[in-house]
Amino acid sequence: MLNSVAPGRYAHVVGWGSAVPERVLTNAEIESFVETNDAWIRERTGICERRIASPDDDTVSLGTRAARRALACADILPNQVDLIITATSTPARFFPATANLIQDRLGATRAGAFDLLAACTGFIYGLGLAAAQIRTGAINTAVVIGTETLSRIVDWQDRNTCILFGDGAGAFVLTASEVPGGVLDVVLHSDGSGGDLLTCHTGMRSFWLEEEASRDAIHMSGREVFRFASRVMVTATEEVLERCGLEPEDVSLVVPHQANIRIIEAAARGLKLPMEQFAVNIERYGNTSTASIPLAFEEAMQAERVHSNDYVVLVGFGAGLTWGAAVIQWAARPTRAIQLRAILQESWYILARVRSLFLRFLRFIGALIFRKSDTER
């Protein structure tokens, strides 16, 4: 995907951040409203708990918090961002795009913004698009966000799906650099003939409201998805490594989509890699779709599992059917004094809110004037 690039331009991940709701929903709580039990959920999925968004939280607010933390990590102000790509299966609205609303809250006034729908593979799709834009010279800085409130499209009476999903967000900041490395290559695939295996019709529902199950919820053919995922996690990783001239043993860390611990274990066996080389946090968050890879990556960074010149693979699959993988050659980050910039960033977000309110006020006044002049005519 990244073959046509400008000479000497590389796309490096320089910031990362995540956000999750405070509300923790345990397996024991799920036992109280659907026929299942903690031991069965742990054995079949590896999940112990997941996060559930409150009525005051949504895909926009979670994505905004993750993006702010990623920008703080990168020591970059929002006005330096050229592009915001938000991958989500649960947009707050059909339109405007979630990315547009996040762009406004960040005050990223120079940035273009759009949403991307590729289900759980969406973050890798967004990463590939952003890296390609940077390496061709079209832009210099991008924010890629995966953000979900899956609890609002889950049928909480379907024990096969309600145990799996949780809410959360994660984000990367990418910038152009002359230093070799960064996002080396990305492979993306789709097979729409399997679209019925994992699907959701339109409509948003809430965990917090006692509503009857409807067709507007996630439906999944579990066994078929398991077989598909176990295969493509391996093939996508092998393909992207081959394109980079690497072998699985060259990889320091694999960050897989966190859908099911047994799928991750199957991928490890297929690649002949130990589970210790995989970043896994599914036990605490469940399947957060587009957010799962950046969430797991941030925890790996906090645990200092990635070092200079390491090769890192991100790999995922999802509804569509979609699947893909990316290889990142990690670069050392310069040490920066960021305390002053952190204060400046917080001030920036306050000003961004004031700016947004002021523009809304001007539009309101403009509408009143237009209405009055129209009436007088």
JSON list of N, CA, C and O in Angstrom, two decimals, residues 240-279:
[
{"chain": "A", "resi": 240, "resn": "VAL", "atom": "N", "xyz": [2.23, -9.14, 5.23]},
{"chain": "A", "resi": 240, "resn": "VAL", "atom": "CA", "xyz": [2.84, -7.83, 5.42]},
{"chain": "A", "resi": 240, "resn": "VAL", "atom": "C", "xyz": [4.32, -7.99, 5.79]},
{"chain": "A", "resi": 240, "resn": "VAL", "atom": "O", "xyz": [5.16, -7.16, 5.40]},
{"chain": "A", "resi": 241, "resn": "LEU", "atom": "N", "xyz": [4.67, -9.05, 6.53]},
{"chain": "A", "resi": 241, "resn": "LEU", "atom": "CA", "xyz": [6.07, -9.28, 6.84]},
{"chain": "A", "resi": 241, "resn": "LEU", "atom": "C", "xyz": [6.87, -9.62, 5.59]},
{"chain": "A", "resi": 241, "resn": "LEU", "atom": "O", "xyz": [8.00, -9.13, 5.40]},
{"chain": "A", "resi": 242, "resn": "GLU", "atom": "N", "xyz": [6.30, -10.43, 4.72]},
{"chain": "A", "resi": 242, "resn": "GLU", "atom": "CA", "xyz": [6.98, -10.78, 3.47]},
{"chain": "A", "resi": 242, "resn": "GLU", "atom": "C", "xyz": [7.24, -9.54, 2.63]},
{"chain": "A", "resi": 242, "resn": "GLU", "atom": "O", "xyz": [8.30, -9.38, 2.03]},
{"chain": "A", "resi": 243, "resn": "ARG", "atom": "N", "xyz": [6.24, -8.64, 2.58]},
{"chain": "A", "resi": 243, "resn": "ARG", "atom": "CA", "xyz": [6.40, -7.40, 1.80]},
{"chain": "A", "resi": 243, "resn": "ARG", "atom": "C", "xyz": [7.52, -6.53, 2.36]},
{"chain": "A", "resi": 243, "resn": "ARG", "atom": "O", "xyz": [8.12, -5.73, 1.63]},
{"chain": "A", "resi": 244, "resn": "CYS", "atom": "N", "xyz": [7.79, -6.66, 3.66]},
{"chain": "A", "resi": 244, "resn": "CYS", "atom": "CA", "xyz": [8.85, -5.88, 4.30]},
{"chain": "A", "resi": 244, "resn": "CYS", "atom": "C", "xyz": [10.17, -6.65, 4.37]},
{"chain": "A", "resi": 244, "resn": "CYS", "atom": "O", "xyz": [11.16, -6.12, 4.91]},
{"chain": "A", "resi": 245, "resn": "GLY", "atom": "N", "xyz": [10.20, -7.87, 3.84]},
{"chain": "A", "resi": 245, "resn": "GLY", "atom": "CA", "xyz": [11.41, -8.67, 3.88]},
{"chain": "A", "resi": 245, "resn": "GLY", "atom": "C", "xyz": [11.75, -9.18, 5.26]},
{"chain": "A", "resi": 245, "resn": "GLY", "atom": "O", "xyz": [12.92, -9.36, 5.61]},
{"chain": "A", "resi": 246, "resn": "LEU", "atom": "N", "xyz": [10.72, -9.44, 6.07]},
{"chain": "A", "resi": 246, "resn": "LEU", "atom": "CA", "xyz": [10.91, -9.88, 7.45]},
{"chain": "A", "resi": 246, "resn": "LEU", "atom": "C", "xyz": [10.30, -11.26, 7.67]},
{"chain": "A", "resi": 246, "resn": "LEU", "atom": "O", "xyz": [9.44, -11.71, 6.91]},
{"chain": "A", "resi": 247, "resn": "GLU", "atom": "N", "xyz": [10.72, -11.90, 8.74]},
{"chain": "A", "resi": 247, "resn": "GLU", "atom": "CA", "xyz": [10.17, -13.18, 9.18]},
{"chain": "A", "resi": 247, "resn": "GLU", "atom": "C", "xyz": [9.48, -12.98, 10.53]},
{"chain": "A", "resi": 247, "resn": "GLU", "atom": "O", "xyz": [9.79, -12.01, 11.24]},
{"chain": "A", "resi": 248, "resn": "PRO", "atom": "N", "xyz": [8.56, -13.87, 10.91]},
{"chain": "A", "resi": 248, "resn": "PRO", "atom": "CA", "xyz": [7.90, -13.72, 12.21]},
{"chain": "A", "resi": 248, "resn": "PRO", "atom": "C", "xyz": [8.87, -13.58, 13.38]},
{"chain": "A", "resi": 248, "resn": "PRO", "atom": "O", "xyz": [8.59, -12.82, 14.33]},
{"chain": "A", "resi": 249, "resn": "GLU", "atom": "N", "xyz": [9.99, -14.28, 13.32]},
{"chain": "A", "resi": 249, "resn": "GLU", "atom": "CA", "xyz": [10.95, -14.20, 14.42]},
{"chain": "A", "resi": 249, "resn": "GLU", "atom": "C", "xyz": [11.63, -12.84, 14.52]},
{"chain": "A", "resi": 249, "resn": "GLU", "atom": "O", "xyz": [12.28, -12.53, 15.54]},
{"chain": "A", "resi": 250, "resn": "ASP", "atom": "N", "xyz": [11.52, -12.00, 13.48]},
{"chain": "A", "resi": 250, "resn": "ASP", "atom": "CA", "xyz": [12.08, -10.65, 13.54]},
{"chain": "A", "resi": 250, "resn": "ASP", "atom": "C", "xyz": [11.20, -9.69, 14.34]},
{"chain": "A", "resi": 250, "resn": "ASP", "atom": "O", "xyz": [11.64, -8.58, 14.67]},
{"chain": "A", "resi": 251, "resn": "VAL", "atom": "N", "xyz": [9.99, -10.10, 14.62]},
{"chain": "A", "resi": 251, "resn": "VAL", "atom": "CA", "xyz": [9.00, -9.22, 15.26]},
{"chain": "A", "resi": 251, "resn": "VAL", "atom": "C", "xyz": [9.18, -9.25, 16.78]},
{"chain": "A", "resi": 251, "resn": "VAL", "atom": "O", "xyz": [9.23, -10.31, 17.39]},
{"chain": "A", "resi": 252, "resn": "SER", "atom": "N", "xyz": [9.26, -8.07, 17.37]},
{"chain": "A", "resi": 252, "resn": "SER", "atom": "CA", "xyz": [9.38, -7.98, 18.83]},
{"chain": "A", "resi": 252, "resn": "SER", "atom": "C", "xyz": [8.03, -8.04, 19.52]},
{"chain": "A", "resi": 252, "resn": "SER", "atom": "O", "xyz": [7.92, -8.56, 20.64]},
{"chain": "A", "resi": 253, "resn": "LEU", "atom": "N", "xyz": [6.99, -7.50, 18.86]},
{"chain": "A", "resi": 253, "resn": "LEU", "atom": "CA", "xyz": [5.67, -7.46, 19.49]},
{"chain": "A", "resi": 253, "resn": "LEU", "atom": "C", "xyz": [4.58, -7.51, 18.43]},
{"chain": "A", "resi": 253, "resn": "LEU", "atom": "O", "xyz": [4.68, -6.83, 17.41]},
{"chain": "A", "resi": 254, "resn": "VAL", "atom": "N", "xyz": [3.57, -8.33, 18.68]},
{"chain": "A", "resi": 254, "resn": "VAL", "atom": "CA", "xyz": [2.37, -8.37, 17.85]},
{"chain": "A", "resi": 254, "resn": "VAL", "atom": "C", "xyz": [1.23, -7.79, 18.67]},
{"chain": "A", "resi": 254, "resn": "VAL", "atom": "O", "xyz": [0.98, -8.24, 19.79]},
{"chain": "A", "resi": 255, "resn": "VAL", "atom": "N", "xyz": [0.55, -6.79, 18.11]},
{"chain": "A", "resi": 255, "resn": "VAL", "atom": "CA", "xyz": [-0.62, -6.19, 18.78]},
{"chain": "A", "resi": 255, "resn": "VAL", "atom": "C", "xyz": [-1.85, -6.59, 17.97]},
{"chain": "A", "resi": 255, "resn": "VAL", "atom": "O", "xyz": [-2.15, -5.98, 16.95]},
{"chain": "A", "resi": 256, "resn": "PRO", "atom": "N", "xyz": [-2.56, -7.63, 18.42]},
{"chain": "A", "resi": 256, "resn": "PRO", "atom": "CA", "xyz": [-3.71, -8.11, 17.66]},
{"chain": "A", "resi": 256, "resn": "PRO", "atom": "C", "xyz": [-5.01, -7.45, 18.10]},
{"chain": "A", "resi": 256, "resn": "PRO", "atom": "O", "xyz": [-5.10, -6.92, 19.22]},
{"chain": "A", "resi": 257, "resn": "HIS", "atom": "N", "xyz": [-5.99, -7.49, 17.22]},
{"chain": "A", "resi": 257, "resn": "HIS", "atom": "CA", "xyz": [-7.35, -7.11, 17.62]},
{"chain": "A", "resi": 257, "resn": "HIS", "atom": "C", "xyz": [-7.79, -8.02, 18.76]},
{"chain": "A", "resi": 257, "resn": "HIS", "atom": "O", "xyz": [-7.64, -9.25, 18.69]},
{"chain": "A", "resi": 258, "resn": "GLN", "atom": "N", "xyz": [-8.35, -7.41, 19.81]},
{"chain": "A", "resi": 258, "resn": "GLN", "atom": "CA", "xyz": [-8.73, -8.16, 21.02]},
{"chain": "A", "resi": 258, "resn": "GLN", "atom": "C", "xyz": [-10.19, -8.61, 20.92]},
{"chain": "A", "resi": 258, "resn": "GLN", "atom": "O", "xyz": [-11.09, -7.97, 21.44]},
{"chain": "A", "resi": 259, "resn": "ALA", "atom": "N", "xyz": [-10.41, -9.72, 20.22]},
{"chain": "A", "resi": 259, "resn": "ALA", "atom": "CA", "xyz": [-11.76, -10.23, 20.04]},
{"chain": "A", "resi": 259, "resn": "ALA", "atom": "C", "xyz": [-12.03, -11.45, 20.89]},
{"chain": "A", "resi": 259, "resn": "ALA", "atom": "O", "xyz": [-13.12, -11.61, 21.44]},
{"chain": "A", "resi": 260, "resn": "ASN", "atom": "N", "xyz": [-11.05, -12.33, 20.98]},
{"chain": "A", "resi": 260, "resn": "ASN", "atom": "CA", "xyz": [-11.22, -13.60, 21.68]},
{"chain": "A", "resi": 260, "resn": "ASN", "atom": "C", "xyz": [-9.84, -14.16, 21.95]},
{"chain": "A", "resi": 260, "resn": "ASN", "atom": "O", "xyz": [-9.01, -14.23, 21.03]},
{"chain": "A", "resi": 261, "resn": "ILE", "atom": "N", "xyz": [-9.56, -14.55, 23.18]},
{"chain": "A", "resi": 261, "resn": "ILE", "atom": "CA", "xyz": [-8.23, -15.04, 23.52]},
{"chain": "A", "resi": 261, "resn": "ILE", "atom": "C", "xyz": [-7.87, -16.29, 22.72]},
{"chain": "A", "resi": 261, "resn": "ILE", "atom": "O", "xyz": [-6.70, -16.50, 22.36]},
{"chain": "A", "resi": 262, "resn": "ARG", "atom": "N", "xyz": [-8.86, -17.10, 22.38]},
{"chain": "A", "resi": 262, "resn": "ARG", "atom": "CA", "xyz": [-8.57, -18.31, 21.63]},
{"chain": "A", "resi": 262, "resn": "ARG", "atom": "C", "xyz": [-8.15, -18.00, 20.19]},
{"chain": "A", "resi": 262, "resn": "ARG", "atom": "O", "xyz": [-7.36, -18.73, 19.60]},
{"chain": "A", "resi": 263, "resn": "ILE", "atom": "N", "xyz": [-8.67, -16.92, 19.63]},
{"chain": "A", "resi": 263, "resn": "ILE", "atom": "CA", "xyz": [-8.23, -16.51, 18.29]},
{"chain": "A", "resi": 263, "resn": "ILE", "atom": "C", "xyz": [-6.78, -16.03, 18.34]},
{"chain": "A", "resi": 263, "resn": "ILE", "atom": "O", "xyz": [-5.98, -16.35, 17.46]},
{"chain": "A", "resi": 264, "resn": "ILE", "atom": "N", "xyz": [-6.43, -15.28, 19.37]},
{"chain": "A", "resi": 264, "resn": "ILE", "atom": "CA", "xyz": [-5.05, -14.81, 19.52]},
{"chain": "A", "resi": 264, "resn": "ILE", "atom": "C", "xyz": [-4.12, -15.99, 19.72]},
{"chain": "A", "resi": 264, "resn": "ILE", "atom": "O", "xyz": [-3.02, -16.04, 19.13]},
{"chain": "A", "resi": 265, "resn": "GLU", "atom": "N", "xyz": [-4.52, -16.96, 20.52]},
{"chain": "A", "resi": 265, "resn": "GLU", "atom": "CA", "xyz": [-3.70, -18.15, 20.73]},
{"chain": "A", "resi": 265, "resn": "GLU", "atom": "C", "xyz": [-3.52, -18.95, 19.44]},
{"chain": "A", "resi": 265, "resn": "GLU", "atom": "O", "xyz": [-2.43, -19.46, 19.16]},
{"chain": "A", "resi": 266, "resn": "ALA", "atom": "N", "xyz": [-4.58, -19.02, 18.64]},
{"chain": "A", "resi": 266, "resn": "ALA", "atom": "CA", "xyz": [-4.48, -19.72, 17.35]},
{"chain": "A", "resi": 266, "resn": "ALA", "atom": "C", "xyz": [-3.52, -19.00, 16.42]},
{"chain": "A", "resi": 266, "resn": "ALA", "atom": "O", "xyz": [-2.75, -19.63, 15.69]},
{"chain": "A", "resi": 267, "resn": "ALA", "atom": "N", "xyz": [-3.55, -17.67, 16.44]},
{"chain": "A", "resi": 267, "resn": "ALA", "atom": "CA", "xyz": [-2.62, -16.89, 15.61]},
{"chain": "A", "resi": 267, "resn": "ALA", "atom": "C", "xyz": [-1.18, -17.12, 16.06]},
{"chain": "A", "resi": 267, "resn": "ALA", "atom": "O", "xyz": [-0.27, -17.25, 15.22]},
{"chain": "A", "resi": 268, "resn": "ALA", "atom": "N", "xyz": [-0.96, -17.18, 17.35]},
{"chain": "A", "resi": 268, "resn": "ALA", "atom": "CA", "xyz": [0.39, -17.43, 17.87]},
{"chain": "A", "resi": 268, "resn": "ALA", "atom": "C", "xyz": [0.90, -18.80, 17.40]},
{"chain": "A", "resi": 268, "resn": "ALA", "atom": "O", "xyz": [2.06, -18.93, 16.98]},
{"chain": "A", "resi": 269, "resn": "ARG", "atom": "N", "xyz": [0.04, -19.79, 17.46]},
{"chain": "A", "resi": 269, "resn": "ARG", "atom": "CA", "xyz": [0.45, -21.13, 16.99]},
{"chain": "A", "resi": 269, "resn": "ARG", "atom": "C", "xyz": [0.75, -21.10, 15.50]},
{"chain": "A", "resi": 269, "resn": "ARG", "atom": "O", "xyz": [1.73, -21.69, 15.03]},
{"chain": "A", "resi": 270, "resn": "GLY", "atom": "N", "xyz": [-0.10, -20.45, 14.72]},
{"chain": "A", "resi": 270, "resn": "GLY", "atom": "CA", "xyz": [0.09, -20.40, 13.28]},
{"chain": "A", "resi": 270, "resn": "GLY", "atom": "C", "xyz": [1.36, -19.69, 12.88]},
{"chain": "A", "resi": 270, "resn": "GLY", "atom": "O", "xyz": [2.00, -20.04, 11.87]},
{"chain": "A", "resi": 271, "resn": "LEU", "atom": "N", "xyz": [1.75, -18.68, 13.64]},
{"chain": "A", "resi": 271, "resn": "LEU", "atom": "CA", "xyz": [2.98, -17.93, 13.35]},
{"chain": "A", "resi": 271, "resn": "LEU", "atom": "C", "xyz": [4.19, -18.52, 14.05]},
{"chain": "A", "resi": 271, "resn": "LEU", "atom": "O", "xyz": [5.31, -18.03, 13.87]},
{"chain": "A", "resi": 272, "resn": "LYS", "atom": "N", "xyz": [3.96, -19.55, 14.87]},
{"chain": "A", "resi": 272, "resn": "LYS", "atom": "CA", "xyz": [5.03, -20.21, 15.64]},
{"chain": "A", "resi": 272, "resn": "LYS", "atom": "C", "xyz": [5.75, -19.20, 16.54]},
{"chain": "A", "resi": 272, "resn": "LYS", "atom": "O", "xyz": [6.98, -19.19, 16.64]},
{"chain": "A", "resi": 273, "resn": "LEU", "atom": "N", "xyz": [4.94, -18.36, 17.19]},
{"chain": "A", "resi": 273, "resn": "LEU", "atom": "CA", "xyz": [5.47, -17.38, 18.12]},
{"chain": "A", "resi": 273, "resn": "LEU", "atom": "C", "xyz": [4.89, -17.64, 19.51]},
{"chain": "A", "resi": 273, "resn": "LEU", "atom": "O", "xyz": [3.74, -18.07, 19.63]},
{"chain": "A", "resi": 274, "resn": "PRO", "atom": "N", "xyz": [5.65, -17.36, 20.57]},
{"chain": "A", "resi": 274, "resn": "PRO", "atom": "CA", "xyz": [5.11, -17.53, 21.92]},
{"chain": "A", "resi": 274, "resn": "PRO", "atom": "C", "xyz": [4.09, -16.45, 22.24]},
{"chain": "A", "resi": 274, "resn": "PRO", "atom": "O", "xyz": [4.16, -15.32, 21.72]},
{"chain": "A", "resi": 275, "resn": "MET", "atom": "N", "xyz": [3.15, -16.76, 23.10]},
{"chain": "A", "resi": 275, "resn": "MET", "atom": "CA", "xyz": [2.14, -15.78, 23.49]},
{"chain": "A", "resi": 275, "resn": "MET", "atom": "C", "xyz": [2.77, -14.56, 24.17]},
{"chain": "A", "resi": 275, "resn": "MET", "atom": "O", "xyz": [2.17, -13.48, 24.16]},
{"chain": "A", "resi": 276, "resn": "GLU", "atom": "N", "xyz": [3.96, -14.73, 24.72]},
{"chain": "A", "resi": 276, "resn": "GLU", "atom": "CA", "xyz": [4.63, -13.60, 25.36]},
{"chain": "A", "resi": 276, "resn": "GLU", "atom": "C", "xyz": [4.94, -12.47, 24.39]},
{"chain": "A", "resi": 276, "resn": "GLU", "atom": "O", "xyz": [5.18, -11.34, 24.79]},
{"chain": "A", "resi": 277, "resn": "GLN", "atom": "N", "xyz": [4.94, -12.77, 23.09]},
{"chain": "A", "resi": 277, "resn": "GLN", "atom": "CA", "xyz": [5.22, -11.73, 22.09]},
{"chain": "A", "resi": 277, "resn": "GLN", "atom": "C", "xyz": [3.96, -11.00, 21.64]},
{"chain": "A", "resi": 277, "resn": "GLN", "atom": "O", "xyz": [4.02, -10.13, 20.78]},
{"chain": "A", "resi": 278, "resn": "PHE", "atom": "N", "xyz": [2.82, -11.33, 22.23]},
{"chain": "A", "resi": 278, "resn": "PHE", "atom": "CA", "xyz": [1.55, -10.71, 21.88]},
{"chain": "A", "resi": 278, "resn": "PHE", "atom": "C", "xyz": [1.11, -9.78, 23.01]},
{"chain": "A", "resi": 278, "resn": "PHE", "atom": "O", "xyz": [1.23, -10.12, 24.18]},
{"chain": "A", "resi": 279, "resn": "ALA", "atom": "N", "xyz": [0.59, -8.62, 22.62]},
{"chain": "A", "resi": 279, "resn": "ALA", "atom": "CA", "xyz": [0.00, -7.69, 23.59]},
{"chain": "A", "resi": 279, "resn": "ALA", "atom": "C", "xyz": [-1.46, -8.08, 23.79]},
{"chain": "A", "resi": 279, "resn": "ALA", "atom": "O", "xyz": [-2.23, -8.07, 22.83]}
]
